[in-house]
mmCIF file of C-alpha atoms in Angstrom:
data_model
loop_
_atom_site.group_PDB
_atom_site.id
_atom_site.type_symbol
_atom_site.label_atom_id
_atom_site.label_comp_id
_atom_site.label_asym_id
_atom_site.label_seq_id
_atom_site.Cartn_x
_atom_site.Cartn_y
_atom_site.Cartn_z
ATOM 1 C CA MET A 215 -0.026 -0.051 0.003
ATOM 2 C CA LYS A 216 1.489 3.344 -1.047
ATOM 3 C CA LEU A 217 0.822 6.139 1.428
ATOM 4 C CA GLY A 218 1.241 9.864 1.003
ATOM 5 C CA PHE A 219 1.622 12.058 4.046
ATOM 6 C CA PHE A 220 0.460 15.656 3.821
ATOM 7 C CA VAL A 221 1.400 17.907 6.803
ATOM 8 C CA PRO A 222 -0.876 21.011 7.001
ATOM 9 C CA CYS A 223 0.712 24.422 7.393
ATOM 10 C CA TYR A 224 -0.430 25.058 10.930
ATOM 11 C CA ILE A 225 0.650 21.650 12.113
ATOM 12 C CA ASP A 226 4.102 22.191 10.603
ATOM 13 C CA ALA A 227 4.532 25.661 12.079
ATOM 14 C CA ILE A 228 2.976 25.259 15.541
ATOM 15 C CA CYS A 229 2.520 21.690 16.604
ATOM 16 C CA PRO A 230 4.852 19.385 14.549
ATOM 17 C CA GLN A 231 4.626 16.674 17.189
ATOM 18 C CA ALA A 232 1.150 15.819 15.903
ATOM 19 C CA ALA A 233 2.647 15.025 12.522
ATOM 20 C CA ILE A 234 5.748 13.300 13.988
ATOM 21 C CA SER A 235 3.611 10.956 16.148
ATOM 22 C CA THR A 236 1.311 10.114 13.294
ATOM 23 C CA PHE A 237 4.204 9.397 10.909
ATOM 24 C CA ARG A 238 6.004 7.235 13.470
ATOM 25 C CA LEU A 239 2.877 5.262 14.220
ATOM 26 C CA LEU A 240 2.348 4.504 10.523
ATOM 27 C CA GLN A 241 5.982 3.316 10.455
ATOM 28 C CA LYS A 242 5.398 1.027 13.386
ATOM 29 C CA LEU A 243 2.449 -0.439 11.504
ATOM 30 C CA GLY A 244 4.710 -1.314 8.630
ATOM 31 C CA TYR A 245 4.292 1.553 6.230
ATOM 32 C CA GLU A 246 6.726 4.042 4.833
ATOM 33 C CA PRO A 247 4.614 7.114 4.024
ATOM 34 C CA GLU A 248 5.915 9.463 1.326
ATOM 35 C CA PHE A 249 6.129 12.968 2.691
ATOM 36 C CA ILE A 250 4.420 15.377 0.258
ATOM 37 C CA GLU A 251 6.720 18.363 0.011
ATOM 38 C CA GLY A 252 5.722 21.776 -1.290
ATOM 39 C CA ALA A 253 2.008 21.652 -0.881
ATOM 40 C CA ALA A 254 1.601 23.195 2.564
ATOM 41 C CA CYS A 255 -1.863 24.699 2.590
ATOM 42 C CA CYS A 256 -5.247 23.311 1.491
ATOM 43 C CA GLY A 257 -6.822 26.762 1.231
ATOM 44 C CA LEU A 258 -9.177 26.346 4.245
ATOM 45 C CA PRO A 259 -8.624 29.812 5.902
ATOM 46 C CA GLU A 260 -9.186 31.673 2.707
ATOM 47 C CA HIS A 261 -12.172 29.541 1.805
ATOM 48 C CA ASP A 262 -13.849 30.103 5.185
ATOM 49 C CA MET A 263 -13.329 33.841 4.918
ATOM 50 C CA GLY A 264 -14.917 33.946 1.485
ATOM 51 C CA TYR A 265 -11.686 34.806 -0.363
ATOM 52 C CA LEU A 266 -12.294 32.161 -3.010
ATOM 53 C CA LYS A 267 -9.822 33.570 -5.492
ATOM 54 C CA HIS A 268 -7.070 33.323 -2.879
ATOM 55 C CA ALA A 269 -8.217 29.799 -2.010
ATOM 56 C CA CYS A 270 -8.186 28.840 -5.721
ATOM 57 C CA ALA A 271 -4.581 30.110 -6.040
ATOM 58 C CA LEU A 272 -3.471 27.922 -3.176
ATOM 59 C CA GLU A 273 -5.329 24.950 -4.617
ATOM 60 C CA LYS A 274 -3.653 25.423 -7.980
ATOM 61 C CA GLY A 275 -0.297 25.687 -6.283
ATOM 62 C CA ALA A 276 -0.843 22.334 -4.543
ATOM 63 C CA LEU A 277 -1.908 20.415 -7.643
ATOM 64 C CA PRO A 278 1.507 19.335 -8.913
ATOM 65 C CA TYR A 279 2.373 17.832 -5.546
ATOM 66 C CA ILE A 280 -0.829 15.886 -4.914
ATOM 67 C CA THR A 281 -1.959 14.433 -8.245
ATOM 68 C CA ASP A 282 -0.746 11.537 -10.358
ATOM 69 C CA LYS A 283 1.369 10.110 -7.491
ATOM 70 C CA GLY A 284 -0.277 6.736 -7.388
ATOM 71 C CA TYR A 285 -1.189 6.913 -3.681
ATOM 72 C CA ASP A 286 -3.623 4.391 -2.287
ATOM 73 C CA TYR A 287 -4.277 6.753 0.622
ATOM 74 C CA VAL A 288 -3.010 10.138 1.736
ATOM 75 C CA ILE A 289 -2.950 10.613 5.476
ATOM 76 C CA ILE A 290 -3.454 14.163 6.843
ATOM 77 C CA PRO A 291 -3.086 14.720 10.616
ATOM 78 C CA SER A 292 -5.866 17.237 10.771
ATOM 79 C CA GLY A 293 -9.547 16.691 10.629
ATOM 80 C CA ILE A 294 -10.347 20.169 9.305
ATOM 81 C CA CYS A 295 -7.843 19.918 6.397
ATOM 82 C CA THR A 296 -9.022 16.434 5.534
ATOM 83 C CA GLY A 297 -12.606 17.799 5.361
ATOM 84 C CA GLN A 298 -11.432 20.768 3.242
ATOM 85 C CA PHE A 299 -9.809 18.529 0.656
ATOM 86 C CA ARG A 300 -12.682 16.072 0.514
ATOM 87 C CA ASP A 301 -15.603 18.444 0.446
ATOM 88 C CA HIS A 302 -14.466 21.968 -0.473
ATOM 89 C CA PHE A 303 -11.467 21.690 -2.766
ATOM 90 C CA THR A 304 -13.529 23.099 -5.602
ATOM 91 C CA GLY A 305 -11.592 26.067 -6.954
ATOM 92 C CA VAL A 306 -9.804 24.004 -9.555
ATOM 93 C CA GLU A 307 -10.942 21.699 -12.385
ATOM 94 C CA GLN A 308 -12.225 18.456 -10.996
ATOM 95 C CA THR A 309 -10.161 16.216 -13.219
ATOM 96 C CA PRO A 310 -10.192 12.446 -12.750
ATOM 97 C CA GLU A 311 -6.637 12.671 -11.403
ATOM 98 C CA LEU A 312 -7.721 15.196 -8.782
ATOM 99 C CA ARG A 313 -10.742 13.238 -7.921
ATOM 100 C CA ARG A 314 -8.689 10.112 -7.323
ATOM 101 C CA PHE A 315 -6.528 12.105 -4.900
ATOM 102 C CA LEU A 316 -9.468 13.612 -3.037
ATOM 103 C CA ASP A 317 -11.159 10.201 -2.728
ATOM 104 C CA CYS A 318 -8.080 8.721 -0.987
ATOM 105 C CA VAL A 319 -7.580 11.413 1.627
ATOM 106 C CA ARG A 320 -7.986 10.201 5.250
ATOM 107 C CA ASP A 321 -7.306 11.549 8.622
ATOM 108 C CA PRO A 322 -5.432 9.207 11.027
ATOM 109 C CA VAL A 323 -8.606 8.103 12.836
ATOM 110 C CA GLU A 324 -10.308 7.133 9.543
ATOM 111 C CA PHE A 325 -7.259 5.294 8.358
ATOM 112 C CA LEU A 326 -6.627 3.369 11.530
ATOM 113 C CA HIS A 327 -10.265 2.599 12.339
ATOM 114 C CA ASP A 328 -11.982 2.324 8.940
ATOM 115 C CA VAL A 329 -9.164 1.175 6.559
ATOM 116 C CA LEU A 330 -6.792 -0.904 8.696
ATOM 117 C CA LYS A 331 -9.449 -1.820 11.301
ATOM 118 C CA ILE A 332 -6.685 -2.258 13.883
ATOM 119 C CA ALA A 333 -7.448 -4.287 17.068
ATOM 120 C CA GLU A 334 -4.218 -3.546 18.877
ATOM 121 C CA LEU A 335 -1.510 -0.765 18.746
ATOM 122 C CA PRO A 336 2.174 -1.540 18.161
ATOM 123 C CA GLY A 337 4.532 -1.097 21.160
ATOM 124 C CA LYS A 338 1.629 -1.454 23.722
ATOM 125 C CA PRO A 339 1.372 2.321 24.472
ATOM 126 C CA ARG A 340 0.289 3.438 27.970
ATOM 127 C CA PHE A 341 -1.420 6.486 29.245
ATOM 128 C CA PRO A 342 -2.730 5.780 32.751
ATOM 129 C CA TYR A 343 -4.951 8.837 33.087
ATOM 130 C CA ARG A 344 -8.447 10.134 32.670
ATOM 131 C CA VAL A 345 -8.695 11.940 29.338
ATOM 132 C CA ALA A 346 -11.414 14.174 27.984
ATOM 133 C CA LEU A 347 -12.135 13.488 24.299
ATOM 134 C CA HIS A 348 -13.104 16.486 22.284
ATOM 135 C CA HIS A 349 -14.702 15.980 18.837
ATOM 136 C CA GLY A 350 -13.889 18.825 16.466
ATOM 137 C CA CYS A 351 -17.006 20.079 14.605
ATOM 138 C CA HIS A 352 -15.516 19.208 11.169
ATOM 139 C CA SER A 353 -14.485 15.695 12.251
ATOM 140 C CA LEU A 354 -17.838 15.060 13.812
ATOM 141 C CA ARG A 355 -20.144 16.303 11.037
ATOM 142 C CA TYR A 356 -17.987 16.101 7.913
ATOM 143 C CA LEU A 357 -15.878 13.038 8.554
ATOM 144 C CA HIS A 358 -18.568 11.337 10.769
ATOM 145 C CA GLU A 359 -16.116 9.984 13.381
ATOM 146 C CA ALA A 360 -18.699 9.962 16.149
ATOM 147 C CA ARG A 361 -22.415 10.359 16.537
ATOM 148 C CA PRO A 362 -23.563 14.044 16.874
ATOM 149 C CA THR A 363 -26.040 14.273 19.688
ATOM 150 C CA GLU A 364 -28.701 15.836 17.490
ATOM 151 C CA LEU A 365 -29.004 12.585 15.424
ATOM 152 C CA MET A 366 -31.160 9.824 16.814
ATOM 153 C CA ILE A 367 -28.918 6.976 15.559
ATOM 154 C CA LYS A 368 -26.921 4.244 17.344
ATOM 155 C CA PRO A 369 -24.056 5.817 19.248
ATOM 156 C CA PHE A 370 -20.525 5.273 17.897
ATOM 157 C CA ASP A 371 -17.151 6.889 18.496
ATOM 158 C CA LYS A 372 -14.184 5.929 16.323
ATOM 159 C CA CYS A 373 -11.740 7.949 18.429
ATOM 160 C CA ALA A 374 -12.791 6.311 21.655
ATOM 161 C CA ASP A 375 -12.520 2.898 20.042
ATOM 162 C CA LEU A 376 -8.906 3.600 19.157
ATOM 163 C CA LEU A 377 -7.997 5.293 22.503
ATOM 164 C CA ASN A 378 -9.419 2.281 24.394
ATOM 165 C CA LEU A 379 -6.638 0.217 22.864
ATOM 166 C CA VAL A 380 -4.192 2.195 25.029
ATOM 167 C CA ASP A 381 -3.290 0.573 28.298
ATOM 168 C CA GLY A 382 -4.658 2.321 31.459
ATOM 169 C CA ILE A 383 -6.565 5.094 29.738
ATOM 170 C CA GLU A 384 -10.037 6.274 30.909
ATOM 171 C CA VAL A 385 -11.886 8.150 28.169
ATOM 172 C CA GLY A 386 -14.494 10.727 29.147
ATOM 173 C CA TYR A 387 -16.225 13.848 27.792
ATOM 174 C CA ALA A 388 -17.284 17.353 28.660
ATOM 175 C CA THR A 389 -20.836 17.669 29.945
ATOM 176 C CA ARG A 390 -21.998 18.912 26.465
ATOM 177 C CA ARG A 391 -19.661 16.595 24.560
ATOM 178 C CA ASP A 392 -19.990 17.940 21.057
ATOM 179 C CA GLU A 393 -20.431 21.621 21.760
ATOM 180 C CA CYS A 394 -18.162 23.773 19.696
ATOM 181 C CA CYS A 395 -15.055 24.976 21.618
ATOM 182 C CA GLY A 396 -15.081 28.326 19.726
ATOM 183 C CA PHE A 397 -12.075 27.860 17.427
ATOM 184 C CA GLY A 398 -13.819 27.983 14.013
ATOM 185 C CA GLY A 399 -10.782 29.368 12.239
ATOM 186 C CA ALA A 400 -11.683 32.885 11.006
ATOM 187 C CA PHE A 401 -14.511 32.963 13.481
ATOM 188 C CA SER A 402 -12.097 33.175 16.385
ATOM 189 C CA VAL A 403 -10.665 36.299 14.762
ATOM 190 C CA TRP A 404 -13.797 38.035 13.605
ATOM 191 C CA ASP A 405 -15.840 37.340 16.739
ATOM 192 C CA ALA A 406 -13.211 36.936 19.372
ATOM 193 C CA SER A 407 -15.465 37.652 22.300
ATOM 194 C CA CYS A 408 -17.933 34.854 21.401
ATOM 195 C CA SER A 409 -15.060 32.490 20.496
ATOM 196 C CA GLY A 410 -13.267 33.240 23.773
ATOM 197 C CA GLN A 411 -16.367 32.595 25.809
ATOM 198 C CA GLN A 412 -17.005 29.304 24.113
ATOM 199 C CA GLY A 413 -13.404 28.289 24.841
ATOM 200 C CA ARG A 414 -13.707 29.253 28.468
ATOM 201 C CA ASP A 415 -16.991 27.312 28.812
ATOM 202 C CA LYS A 416 -15.305 24.320 27.326
ATOM 203 C CA VAL A 417 -12.142 24.245 29.337
ATOM 204 C CA SER A 418 -13.987 25.166 32.588
ATOM 205 C CA ASP A 419 -16.213 22.165 32.002
ATOM 206 C CA TYR A 420 -13.173 19.869 31.863
ATOM 207 C CA ILE A 421 -11.942 21.159 35.173
ATOM 208 C CA LEU A 422 -15.440 20.728 36.788
ATOM 209 C CA ASN A 423 -15.406 17.096 35.602
ATOM 210 C CA GLY A 424 -11.961 16.423 37.045
ATOM 211 C CA PHE A 425 -9.943 16.267 33.828
ATOM 212 C CA ARG A 426 -6.325 17.329 33.430
ATOM 213 C CA TYR A 427 -5.791 15.904 29.965
ATOM 214 C CA VAL A 428 -7.627 16.463 26.705
ATOM 215 C CA THR A 429 -7.265 14.844 23.327
ATOM 216 C CA SER A 430 -8.842 15.304 19.918
ATOM 217 C CA GLN A 431 -8.566 14.359 16.255
ATOM 218 C CA ASP A 432 -8.407 18.123 15.459
ATOM 219 C CA MET A 433 -5.287 19.843 16.668
ATOM 220 C CA SER A 434 -6.706 23.210 15.780
ATOM 221 C CA CYS A 435 -9.345 22.848 18.486
ATOM 222 C CA LEU A 436 -6.719 21.820 20.993
ATOM 223 C CA LEU A 437 -4.528 24.842 20.151
ATOM 224 C CA HIS A 438 -7.465 27.130 20.858
ATOM 225 C CA GLN A 439 -8.429 25.358 24.029
ATOM 226 C CA GLN A 440 -4.814 25.099 25.333
ATOM 227 C CA THR A 441 -4.355 28.898 24.810
ATOM 228 C CA VAL A 442 -7.649 29.709 26.631
ATOM 229 C CA ALA A 443 -6.788 27.305 29.526
ATOM 230 C CA THR A 444 -3.293 28.709 29.856
ATOM 231 C CA LYS A 445 -4.584 32.372 29.812
ATOM 232 C CA ASN A 446 -7.050 31.534 32.517
ATOM 233 C CA GLY A 447 -4.578 29.629 34.723
ATOM 234 C CA LEU A 448 -6.239 26.219 34.361
ATOM 235 C CA ASP A 449 -4.170 23.057 34.744
ATOM 236 C CA LEU A 450 -4.918 21.299 31.466
ATOM 237 C CA LYS A 451 -2.691 19.716 28.899
ATOM 238 C CA MET A 452 -3.785 18.860 25.368
ATOM 239 C CA PHE A 453 -2.493 15.997 23.201
ATOM 240 C CA TYR A 454 -3.223 15.160 19.573
ATOM 241 C CA ILE A 455 -4.773 11.710 19.398
ATOM 242 C CA THR A 456 -1.775 10.002 17.776
ATOM 243 C CA GLU A 457 0.529 11.365 20.462
ATOM 244 C CA ILE A 458 -1.406 9.033 22.862
ATOM 245 C CA LEU A 459 -1.808 6.200 20.323
ATOM 246 C CA ASN A 460 1.878 6.133 19.545
ATOM 247 C CA GLY A 461 2.909 6.213 23.242
ATOM 248 C CA ASP A 462 4.526 9.707 23.065
ATOM 249 C CA ALA A 463 2.145 11.438 25.477
ATOM 250 C CA GLU A 464 2.871 9.468 28.671
ATOM 251 C CA SER A 465 6.377 10.911 29.102
ATOM 252 C CA CYS A 466 5.015 14.452 28.624
ATOM 253 C CA ALA A 467 2.174 14.106 31.116
ATOM 254 C CA ARG A 468 2.588 16.091 34.315
#
């Protein structure tokens, strides 16, 4: 199986450990992902702000790096960027080559849970702590990685299924488990007061429920929540989901 590995711009610049843990976990599972160089941004920020011409320019710039490479799957350690590629990468001609690429894009949770269907993790990782699991809005409603509470369907949670393969972990949730944390990309800039209050509500809820650690399949949400928690003096530490699945988080836990 030939895997491509696309590292989003914000992951590369701010939280590279999310990508490193994902890459190393794929290696432990027997794969050698091909790092996609040059194509750093999927155009999500510009698309969200309505700057479609700017988003289109970024999409055109990425095309030479992502098409006609023969990948079976392309792993992207970011739920929001995976959703952007799959559902909103529309500023360029939808050629058969591009469609093949967009159809093979997966975030780590989808690849591990849906494609590989893993029943155990290599290296027997440990994380003997209670962890709050936050589902990013994009991953919840675009990638369908858990049941949104507004849908009257059978409950499921792909992230929890994977985390429960980690020795000693206890997975929990905020009181309103799929309420937005307030990140929202451009929203957190344009309506900072509302975004900030949503963030404070979310991190305060973790504290009220006795959590010190939080994980998610969307590092963008964790960056927002960690910033809010730190600013408000709350003792919380955020880990991208593969940091826990690959066994990297235990040594960083306080």
